[in-house]
PDB file of C-alpha atoms in Angstrom:
ATOM      1  CA  MET R   1      88.359 -11.593  85.361  1.00 72.00           C
ATOM      2  CA  VAL R   2      88.073 -11.566  89.377  1.00 78.00           C
ATOM      3  CA  LYS R   3      90.251  -8.172  89.350  1.00 74.00           C
ATOM      4  CA  ASP R   4      87.968  -6.832  86.700  1.00 75.00           C
ATOM      5  CA  ILE R   5      84.887  -7.191  88.724  1.00 82.00           C
ATOM      6  CA  ALA R   6      86.515  -5.876  91.696  1.00 79.00           C
ATOM      7  CA  LYS R   7      87.413  -2.728  89.842  1.00 76.00           C
ATOM      8  CA  VAL R   8      83.611  -2.468  88.961  1.00 79.00           C
ATOM      9  CA  LEU R   9      82.451  -3.367  92.619  1.00 81.00           C
ATOM     10  CA  LYS R  10      84.880  -0.272  94.074  1.00 79.00           C
ATOM     11  CA  GLN R  11      84.421  -1.985  97.615  1.00 82.00           C
ATOM     12  CA  PRO R  12      86.637  -4.538  99.556  1.00 87.00           C
ATOM     13  CA  ILE R  13      85.850  -8.395  98.771  1.00 92.00           C
ATOM     14  CA  GLU R  14      85.437 -10.090 101.905  1.00 94.00           C
ATOM     15  CA  GLU R  15      85.182 -13.859 100.413  1.00 96.00           C
ATOM     16  CA  ILE R  16      85.719 -15.451  97.294  1.00 96.00           C
ATOM     17  CA  ALA R  17      83.966 -19.019  96.783  1.00 97.00           C
ATOM     18  CA  PHE R  18      85.069 -21.125  94.003  1.00 97.00           C
ATOM     19  CA  VAL R  19      83.028 -23.998  92.700  1.00 97.00           C
ATOM     20  CA  LEU R  20      85.117 -26.659  91.057  1.00 97.00           C
ATOM     21  CA  GLY R  21      84.392 -30.044  89.354  1.00 94.00           C
ATOM     22  CA  ASP R  22      86.366 -33.131  89.263  1.00 93.00           C
ATOM     23  CA  PRO R  23      89.399 -33.077  91.861  1.00 93.00           C
ATOM     24  CA  ALA R  24      91.173 -35.180  88.718  1.00 91.00           C
ATOM     25  CA  TRP R  25      90.778 -32.089  86.535  1.00 91.00           C
ATOM     26  CA  PHE R  26      90.875 -29.373  89.336  1.00 94.00           C
ATOM     27  CA  GLY R  27      93.213 -30.775  91.913  1.00 95.00           C
ATOM     28  CA  ASP R  28      95.617 -29.485  94.663  1.00 95.00           C
ATOM     29  CA  ASP R  29      97.694 -26.835  92.498  1.00 95.00           C
ATOM     30  CA  VAL R  30      94.378 -25.280  91.050  1.00 95.00           C
ATOM     31  CA  VAL R  31      93.182 -24.967  94.589  1.00 96.00           C
ATOM     32  CA  GLU R  32      96.324 -23.512  96.038  1.00 96.00           C
ATOM     33  CA  SER R  33      96.549 -20.838  92.973  1.00 94.00           C
ATOM     34  CA  LEU R  34      92.880 -19.904  93.642  1.00 94.00           C
ATOM     35  CA  LYS R  35      93.492 -19.302  97.330  1.00 96.00           C
ATOM     36  CA  SER R  36      96.492 -17.107  96.317  1.00 94.00           C
ATOM     37  CA  LEU R  37      94.485 -15.213  93.875  1.00 91.00           C
ATOM     38  CA  ALA R  38      91.943 -14.392  96.746  1.00 93.00           C
ATOM     39  CA  GLU R  39      94.495 -13.397  99.334  1.00 94.00           C
ATOM     40  CA  ASN R  40      96.162 -11.239  96.918  1.00 90.00           C
ATOM     41  CA  LEU R  41      92.661  -9.309  96.540  1.00 90.00           C
ATOM     42  CA  GLY R  42      92.759  -9.420 100.399  1.00 92.00           C
ATOM     43  CA  ALA R  43      89.975 -11.836 100.415  1.00 95.00           C
ATOM     44  CA  LYS R  44      89.354 -15.400 102.015  1.00 95.00           C
ATOM     45  CA  ALA R  45      88.788 -18.333  99.628  1.00 96.00           C
ATOM     46  CA  SER R  46      86.199 -20.829 100.136  1.00 98.00           C
ATOM     47  CA  ILE R  47      86.324 -24.134  97.918  1.00 97.00           C
ATOM     48  CA  TYR R  48      83.317 -26.084  96.981  1.00 98.00           C
ATOM     49  CA  ARG R  49      82.903 -29.011  94.449  1.00 97.00           C
ATOM     50  CA  GLN R  50      79.924 -29.983  92.246  1.00 97.00           C
ATOM     51  CA  ASP R  51      80.409 -33.489  91.778  1.00 94.00           C
ATOM     52  CA  LYS R  52      77.861 -33.995  88.850  1.00 94.00           C
ATOM     53  CA  PRO R  53      77.318 -31.356  86.199  1.00 94.00           C
ATOM     54  CA  LEU R  54      73.468 -30.404  86.993  1.00 97.00           C
ATOM     55  CA  GLY R  55      73.204 -26.649  85.961  1.00 96.00           C
ATOM     56  CA  THR R  56      74.416 -23.451  86.726  1.00 96.00           C
ATOM     57  CA  GLY R  57      71.552 -23.091  89.422  1.00 97.00           C
ATOM     58  CA  HIS R  58      72.965 -26.572  91.171  1.00 98.00           C
ATOM     59  CA  ALA R  59      76.502 -24.931  91.120  1.00 97.00           C
ATOM     60  CA  ILE R  60      75.559 -22.030  92.960  1.00 98.00           C
ATOM     61  CA  MET R  61      73.696 -23.910  95.407  1.00 98.00           C
ATOM     62  CA  CYS R  62      77.199 -26.297  96.003  1.00 98.00           C
ATOM     63  CA  ALA R  63      78.544 -22.588  97.739  1.00 98.00           C
ATOM     64  CA  GLU R  64      75.316 -22.504  99.840  1.00 97.00           C
ATOM     65  CA  PRO R  65      77.263 -21.498 103.108  1.00 97.00           C
ATOM     66  CA  SER R  66      78.837 -18.535 101.569  1.00 98.00           C
ATOM     67  CA  LEU R  67      75.318 -17.229  99.707  1.00 98.00           C
ATOM     68  CA  SER R  68      74.725 -14.178 102.258  1.00 97.00           C
ATOM     69  CA  GLY R  69      74.728 -10.649 101.582  1.00 95.00           C
ATOM     70  CA  PRO R  70      76.159  -8.660  98.456  1.00 94.00           C
ATOM     71  CA  ALA R  71      77.727 -11.191  95.917  1.00 95.00           C
ATOM     72  CA  VAL R  72      78.786 -11.335  92.488  1.00 94.00           C
ATOM     73  CA  ILE R  73      78.252 -14.794  90.556  1.00 95.00           C
ATOM     74  CA  ALA R  74      80.397 -15.121  87.532  1.00 92.00           C
ATOM     75  CA  TYR R  75      81.168 -18.282  84.959  1.00 90.00           C
ATOM     76  CA  ALA R  76      84.637 -18.843  84.806  1.00 84.00           C
ATOM     77  CA  ASP R  77      84.755 -19.601  81.025  1.00 78.00           C
ATOM     78  CA  THR R  78      83.882 -15.337  80.660  1.00 78.00           C
ATOM     79  CA  LEU R  79      86.755 -12.813  80.659  1.00 79.00           C
ATOM     80  CA  ILE R  80      85.395  -9.271  80.500  1.00 78.00           C
ATOM     81  CA  ARG R  81      86.827  -5.607  80.620  1.00 79.00           C
ATOM     82  CA  ALA R  82      84.163  -3.006  82.146  1.00 76.00           C
ATOM     83  CA  GLU R  83      83.875   0.243  83.553  1.00 75.00           C
ATOM     84  CA  PHE R  84      80.369   0.943  85.093  1.00 72.00           C
ATOM     85  CA  ASP R  85      78.685   1.948  88.385  1.00 78.00           C
ATOM     86  CA  LEU R  86      76.402  -0.317  89.935  1.00 81.00           C
ATOM     87  CA  ASP R  87      72.809   0.702  90.413  1.00 86.00           C
ATOM     88  CA  PRO R  88      72.244   1.331  94.119  1.00 84.00           C
ATOM     89  CA  ALA R  89      68.305   1.158  93.439  1.00 87.00           C
ATOM     90  CA  ALA R  90      68.580  -2.351  91.816  1.00 95.00           C
ATOM     91  CA  ASP R  91      68.314  -5.558  93.648  1.00 97.00           C
ATOM     92  CA  SER R  92      70.420  -7.092  90.843  1.00 97.00           C
ATOM     93  CA  VAL R  93      72.510  -6.290  88.262  1.00 95.00           C
ATOM     94  CA  ILE R  94      72.983  -8.595  85.050  1.00 96.00           C
ATOM     95  CA  TRP R  95      76.015  -7.811  82.930  1.00 92.00           C
ATOM     96  CA  THR R  96      75.282  -7.616  79.216  1.00 93.00           C
ATOM     97  CA  LYS R  97      77.268  -6.896  76.070  1.00 91.00           C
ATOM     98  CA  GLN R  98      75.590  -5.462  72.914  1.00 91.00           C
ATOM     99  CA  VAL R  99      76.032  -7.916  69.898  1.00 90.00           C
ATOM    100  CA  LYS R 100      75.223  -7.916  66.308  1.00 91.00           C
ATOM    101  CA  ASN R 101      73.335 -11.340  66.248  1.00 92.00           C
ATOM    102  CA  PRO R 102      71.244 -11.564  69.370  1.00 93.00           C
ATOM    103  CA  GLU R 103      69.558 -14.721  68.028  1.00 93.00           C
ATOM    104  CA  ALA R 104      72.673 -16.674  69.006  1.00 90.00           C
ATOM    105  CA  TYR R 105      72.512 -15.717  72.744  1.00 90.00           C
ATOM    106  CA  GLY R 106      70.382 -15.136  75.792  1.00 93.00           C
ATOM    107  CA  VAL R 107      69.105 -11.619  76.032  1.00 96.00           C
ATOM    108  CA  VAL R 108      67.438  -9.409  78.271  1.00 97.00           C
ATOM    109  CA  LYS R 109      64.095  -7.865  77.874  1.00 96.00           C
ATOM    110  CA  LEU R 110      63.697  -4.081  79.096  1.00 95.00           C
ATOM    111  CA  ASN R 111      60.874  -1.942  80.249  1.00 96.00           C
ATOM    112  CA  ASP R 112      60.627   1.842  79.484  1.00 95.00           C
ATOM    113  CA  ASN R 113      62.375   2.193  83.005  1.00 94.00           C
ATOM    114  CA  GLN R 114      65.592   0.223  81.541  1.00 93.00           C
ATOM    115  CA  GLU R 115      64.552  -2.865  83.771  1.00 96.00           C
ATOM    116  CA  ILE R 116      64.870  -6.124  83.084  1.00 97.00           C
ATOM    117  CA  VAL R 117      61.618  -7.628  82.943  1.00 96.00           C
ATOM    118  CA  GLU R 118      62.380 -11.195  80.860  1.00 96.00           C
ATOM    119  CA  LEU R 119      65.171 -13.548  79.885  1.00 96.00           C
ATOM    120  CA  VAL R 120      64.858 -14.878  76.613  1.00 95.00           C
ATOM    121  CA  GLU R 121      67.096 -17.585  75.365  1.00 92.00           C
ATOM    122  CA  LYS R 122      68.130 -17.186  71.666  1.00 92.00           C
ATOM    123  CA  PRO R 123      65.106 -15.324  70.438  1.00 94.00           C
ATOM    124  CA  GLU R 124      63.579 -15.924  67.063  1.00 93.00           C
ATOM    125  CA  SER R 125      62.324 -12.598  66.701  1.00 94.00           C
ATOM    126  CA  PHE R 126      64.000  -9.227  67.966  1.00 94.00           C
ATOM    127  CA  VAL R 127      63.929  -8.856  71.732  1.00 94.00           C
ATOM    128  CA  SER R 128      67.110  -6.703  72.224  1.00 95.00           C
ATOM    129  CA  ASP R 129      70.530  -6.707  71.317  1.00 95.00           C
ATOM    130  CA  GLN R 130      71.933  -7.003  75.194  1.00 95.00           C
ATOM    131  CA  ALA R 131      73.413 -10.546  75.574  1.00 93.00           C
ATOM    132  CA  VAL R 132      73.922 -11.910  78.924  1.00 94.00           C
ATOM    133  CA  ILE R 133      77.525 -12.942  79.590  1.00 91.00           C
ATOM    134  CA  GLY R 134      77.304 -14.865  82.726  1.00 91.00           C
ATOM    135  CA  ILE R 135      78.098 -12.573  85.489  1.00 91.00           C
ATOM    136  CA  TYR R 136      75.350 -11.470  87.797  1.00 95.00           C
ATOM    137  CA  TYR R 137      75.182  -8.826  90.972  1.00 95.00           C
ATOM    138  CA  PHE R 138      72.955  -9.450  93.966  1.00 97.00           C
ATOM    139  CA  LYS R 139      72.422  -6.757  96.448  1.00 96.00           C
ATOM    140  CA  ASP R 140      71.681  -9.910  98.866  1.00 97.00           C
ATOM    141  CA  VAL R 141      72.329 -13.135  97.206  1.00 98.00           C
ATOM    142  CA  ALA R 142      70.341 -14.935  99.848  1.00 98.00           C
ATOM    143  CA  VAL R 143      67.493 -14.074  98.137  1.00 98.00           C
ATOM    144  CA  LEU R 144      68.565 -15.903  95.082  1.00 98.00           C
ATOM    145  CA  LYS R 145      69.546 -18.778  97.163  1.00 98.00           C
ATOM    146  CA  GLY R 146      65.833 -19.084  98.584  1.00 98.00           C
ATOM    147  CA  LYS R 147      64.613 -19.032  94.974  1.00 98.00           C
ATOM    148  CA  LEU R 148      67.176 -21.987  93.857  1.00 98.00           C
ATOM    149  CA  GLN R 149      66.183 -24.172  96.715  1.00 98.00           C
ATOM    150  CA  GLU R 150      62.744 -23.745  95.643  1.00 98.00           C
ATOM    151  CA  ILE R 151      63.640 -24.876  92.134  1.00 98.00           C
ATOM    152  CA  LEU R 152      65.934 -27.825  93.717  1.00 98.00           C
ATOM    153  CA  ASP R 153      62.868 -28.874  96.032  1.00 98.00           C
ATOM    154  CA  GLU R 154      60.274 -28.967  93.176  1.00 98.00           C
ATOM    155  CA  ASN R 155      62.891 -30.550  90.700  1.00 97.00           C
ATOM    156  CA  ILE R 156      62.380 -27.937  88.057  1.00 97.00           C
ATOM    157  CA  MET R 157      64.923 -28.776  85.500  1.00 96.00           C
ATOM    158  CA  ASN R 158      65.291 -27.430  81.785  1.00 92.00           C
ATOM    159  CA  GLY R 159      67.793 -29.463  79.688  1.00 91.00           C
ATOM    160  CA  GLY R 160      68.145 -31.768  82.544  1.00 95.00           C
ATOM    161  CA  GLU R 161      69.582 -29.274  84.782  1.00 97.00           C
ATOM    162  CA  TYR R 162      69.002 -26.698  87.550  1.00 97.00           C
ATOM    163  CA  GLN R 163      69.454 -23.470  86.121  1.00 96.00           C
ATOM    164  CA  ILE R 164      69.949 -19.664  87.346  1.00 97.00           C
ATOM    165  CA  ASN R 165      67.546 -18.318  85.326  1.00 96.00           C
ATOM    166  CA  ASP R 166      64.612 -20.067  86.899  1.00 97.00           C
ATOM    167  CA  GLY R 167      65.422 -18.359  90.197  1.00 97.00           C
ATOM    168  CA  ILE R 168      65.955 -15.207  88.941  1.00 97.00           C
ATOM    169  CA  LYS R 169      62.511 -15.191  86.941  1.00 97.00           C
ATOM    170  CA  ARG R 170      61.055 -16.192  90.386  1.00 98.00           C
ATOM    171  CA  MET R 171      62.927 -12.814  91.839  1.00 98.00           C
ATOM    172  CA  MET R 172      61.083 -10.937  89.036  1.00 97.00           C
ATOM    173  CA  ALA R 173      57.678 -12.232  89.848  1.00 97.00           C
ATOM    174  CA  ASP R 174      58.373 -10.962  93.295  1.00 97.00           C
ATOM    175  CA  GLY R 175      58.713  -7.719  92.336  1.00 96.00           C
ATOM    176  CA  LYS R 176      62.720  -7.303  92.729  1.00 97.00           C
ATOM    177  CA  VAL R 177      64.545  -4.806  90.472  1.00 97.00           C
ATOM    178  CA  PHE R 178      66.736  -6.211  87.887  1.00 97.00           C
ATOM    179  CA  LYS R 179      69.286  -3.862  85.701  1.00 96.00           C
ATOM    180  CA  THR R 180      71.946  -4.068  83.169  1.00 94.00           C
ATOM    181  CA  GLY R 181      75.453  -3.303  83.465  1.00 90.00           C
ATOM    182  CA  THR R 182      77.126  -2.963  79.925  1.00 85.00           C
ATOM    183  CA  VAL R 183      80.598  -4.050  79.462  1.00 86.00           C
ATOM    184  CA  ASP R 184      83.037  -3.042  76.974  1.00 82.00           C
ATOM    185  CA  GLU R 185      84.729  -6.050  76.119  1.00 83.00           C
ATOM    186  CA  TRP R 186      83.394  -9.773  76.212  1.00 83.00           C
ATOM    187  CA  MET R 187      85.648 -12.468  75.706  1.00 80.00           C
ATOM    188  CA  ASP R 188      85.109 -16.339  75.664  1.00 71.00           C
ATOM    189  CA  CYS R 189      87.405 -19.278  76.167  1.00 71.00           C
ATOM    190  CA  GLY R 190      84.725 -21.818  74.703  1.00 66.00           C
ATOM    191  CA  ASN R 191      87.179 -23.495  72.243  1.00 71.00           C
ATOM    192  CA  LYS R 192      91.130 -23.517  71.548  1.00 76.00           C
ATOM    193  CA  ALA R 193      90.990 -20.830  68.448  1.00 76.00           C
ATOM    194  CA  ILE R 194      88.915 -18.216  70.316  1.00 75.00           C
ATOM    195  CA  THR R 195      90.661 -18.983  73.589  1.00 79.00           C
ATOM    196  CA  ILE R 196      94.331 -18.280  71.936  1.00 79.00           C
ATOM    197  CA  GLU R 197      92.554 -15.096  70.530  1.00 78.00           C
ATOM    198  CA  THR R 198      91.202 -14.245  73.998  1.00 80.00           C
ATOM    199  CA  ASN R 199      94.510 -14.473  75.634  1.00 81.00           C
ATOM    200  CA  GLN R 200      96.215 -12.362  73.180  1.00 81.00           C
ATOM    201  CA  ARG R 201      93.741  -9.779  73.736  1.00 81.00           C
ATOM    202  CA  MET R 202      93.868  -9.847  77.513  1.00 81.00           C
ATOM    203  CA  LEU R 203      97.564  -9.331  77.308  1.00 83.00           C
ATOM    204  CA  GLY R 204      97.377  -6.576  75.177  1.00 83.00           C
ATOM    205  CA  PHE R 205      94.969  -4.868  77.570  1.00 82.00           C
ATOM    206  CA  LEU R 206      97.202  -5.603  80.532  1.00 80.00           C
ATOM    207  CA  LYS R 207     100.237  -4.450  78.617  1.00 82.00           C
ATOM    208  CA  ALA R 208      98.284  -1.407  77.801  1.00 81.00           C
ATOM    209  CA  ASP R 209      97.437  -0.633  81.587  1.00 77.00           C
ATOM    210  CA  GLY R 210     100.967  -0.999  82.447  1.00 77.00           C
ATOM    211  CA  GLU R 211      99.758  -2.585  85.808  1.00 68.00           C
ATOM    212  CA  GLU R 212     101.823  -5.895  85.557  1.00 76.00           C
ATOM    213  CA  GLN R 213     105.581  -6.741  84.138  1.00 85.00           C
ATOM    214  CA  LEU R 214     104.735  -9.138  81.274  1.00 89.00           C
ATOM    215  CA  VAL R 215     107.843  -9.891  80.240  1.00 91.00           C
ATOM    216  CA  ALA R 216     110.401 -10.440  83.266  1.00 91.00           C
ATOM    217  CA  THR R 217     113.494  -8.138  83.194  1.00 91.00           C
ATOM    218  CA  SER R 218     115.482 -11.105  84.156  1.00 94.00           C
ATOM    219  CA  THR R 219     114.656 -13.007  80.872  1.00 94.00           C
ATOM    220  CA  LYS R 220     117.640 -13.623  78.682  1.00 94.00           C
ATOM    221  CA  LEU R 221     117.587 -13.989  75.029  1.00 94.00           C
ATOM    222  CA  GLU R 222     119.977 -16.152  72.761  1.00 95.00           C
ATOM    223  CA  ASN R 223     119.213 -15.730  69.000  1.00 95.00           C
ATOM    224  CA  SER R 224     115.494 -15.279  70.062  1.00 94.00           C
ATOM    225  CA  ASN R 225     112.937 -12.974  69.429  1.00 92.00           C
ATOM    226  CA  ILE R 226     109.432 -12.017  71.558  1.00 91.00           C
ATOM    227  CA  ILE R 227     106.633 -11.008  69.770  1.00 88.00           C
ATOM    228  CA  GLU R 228     104.561  -8.895  72.339  1.00 86.00           C
ATOM    229  CA  PRO R 229     101.826  -8.941  74.180  1.00 86.00           C
ATOM    230  CA  CYS R 230     103.214 -12.157  75.998  1.00 87.00           C
ATOM    231  CA  PHE R 231     103.999 -13.209  79.409  1.00 90.00           C
ATOM    232  CA  ILE R 232     107.494 -14.537  80.463  1.00 92.00           C
ATOM    233  CA  GLY R 233     108.350 -15.329  83.827  1.00 90.00           C
ATOM    234  CA  GLU R 234     111.552 -14.973  85.865  1.00 93.00           C
ATOM    235  CA  ASN R 235     114.664 -16.657  84.827  1.00 94.00           C
ATOM    236  CA  VAL R 236     113.966 -17.675  81.666  1.00 95.00           C
ATOM    237  CA  VAL R 237     116.481 -18.244  79.104  1.00 96.00           C
ATOM    238  CA  LEU R 238     115.245 -18.686  75.335  1.00 95.00           C
ATOM    239  CA  LYS R 239     117.528 -20.117  72.729  1.00 95.00           C
ATOM    240  CA  ASP R 240     116.994 -20.041  69.286  1.00 96.00           C
ATOM    241  CA  ALA R 241     113.054 -19.507  69.918  1.00 93.00           C
ATOM    242  CA  THR R 242     110.719 -16.897  68.900  1.00 92.00           C
ATOM    243  CA  VAL R 243     108.107 -16.433  71.613  1.00 91.00           C
ATOM    244  CA  GLY R 244     104.499 -14.967  71.301  1.00 83.00           C
ATOM    245  CA  LEU R 245     101.510 -15.070  68.754  1.00 73.00           C
ATOM    246  CA  LEU R 246     102.383 -15.038  65.230  1.00 65.00           C
ATOM    247  CA  PHE R 247      99.688 -14.628  62.759  1.00 54.00           C
ATOM    248  CA  LEU R 248     100.425 -14.959  59.008  1.00 43.00           C
TER     249      LEU R 248
END
């Protein structure tokens, strides 16, 4: 996901801030892999912890020292494929995907200038078919930080959590311009079945792009088959095995 976001930004990334949960689940091995990811993109990695699950707004504020200048905020369970240019006139861009059942999602309401004027959660009547996917660009994320700090100070919670939407709504009320960035593919990792499907699709994209060697040339097969697309690392020996996704 980070690489796909970088392609849309078309500019160097100086820092990637990761907000992690309990170290019991996100330990040193996870931290080191995230640092490596950032370094491969020429960026500094900053690691923060959200000790209690108090919502998206609270999670963002856990990274408060990193909240300045242009920034992208993205949820970790979302994978995308996108090619669009950020609107330089926008104070923020909310990434969306056209969906067939908008009543199941949070959607954006647009005015005649195609600016976002409202965020509507699971609308009962039609508002738009552009669902919010959980990736946001801010020309200056310090503005969002200020609004979220107000939300925390005033203890404004929805569903027992501090939400990014409440900060965004205050930015809109101040006249900040929000536009949409429509992605081509939006893939979820919300459960085991959809995660397997998402994994297959992402591997298919990587294979088609040809940017990565998915099956190492050092792989040795002994009475085995590989069903591509799949990933196999260096010096793997497969014996009497079939590796890959097989749907009957």
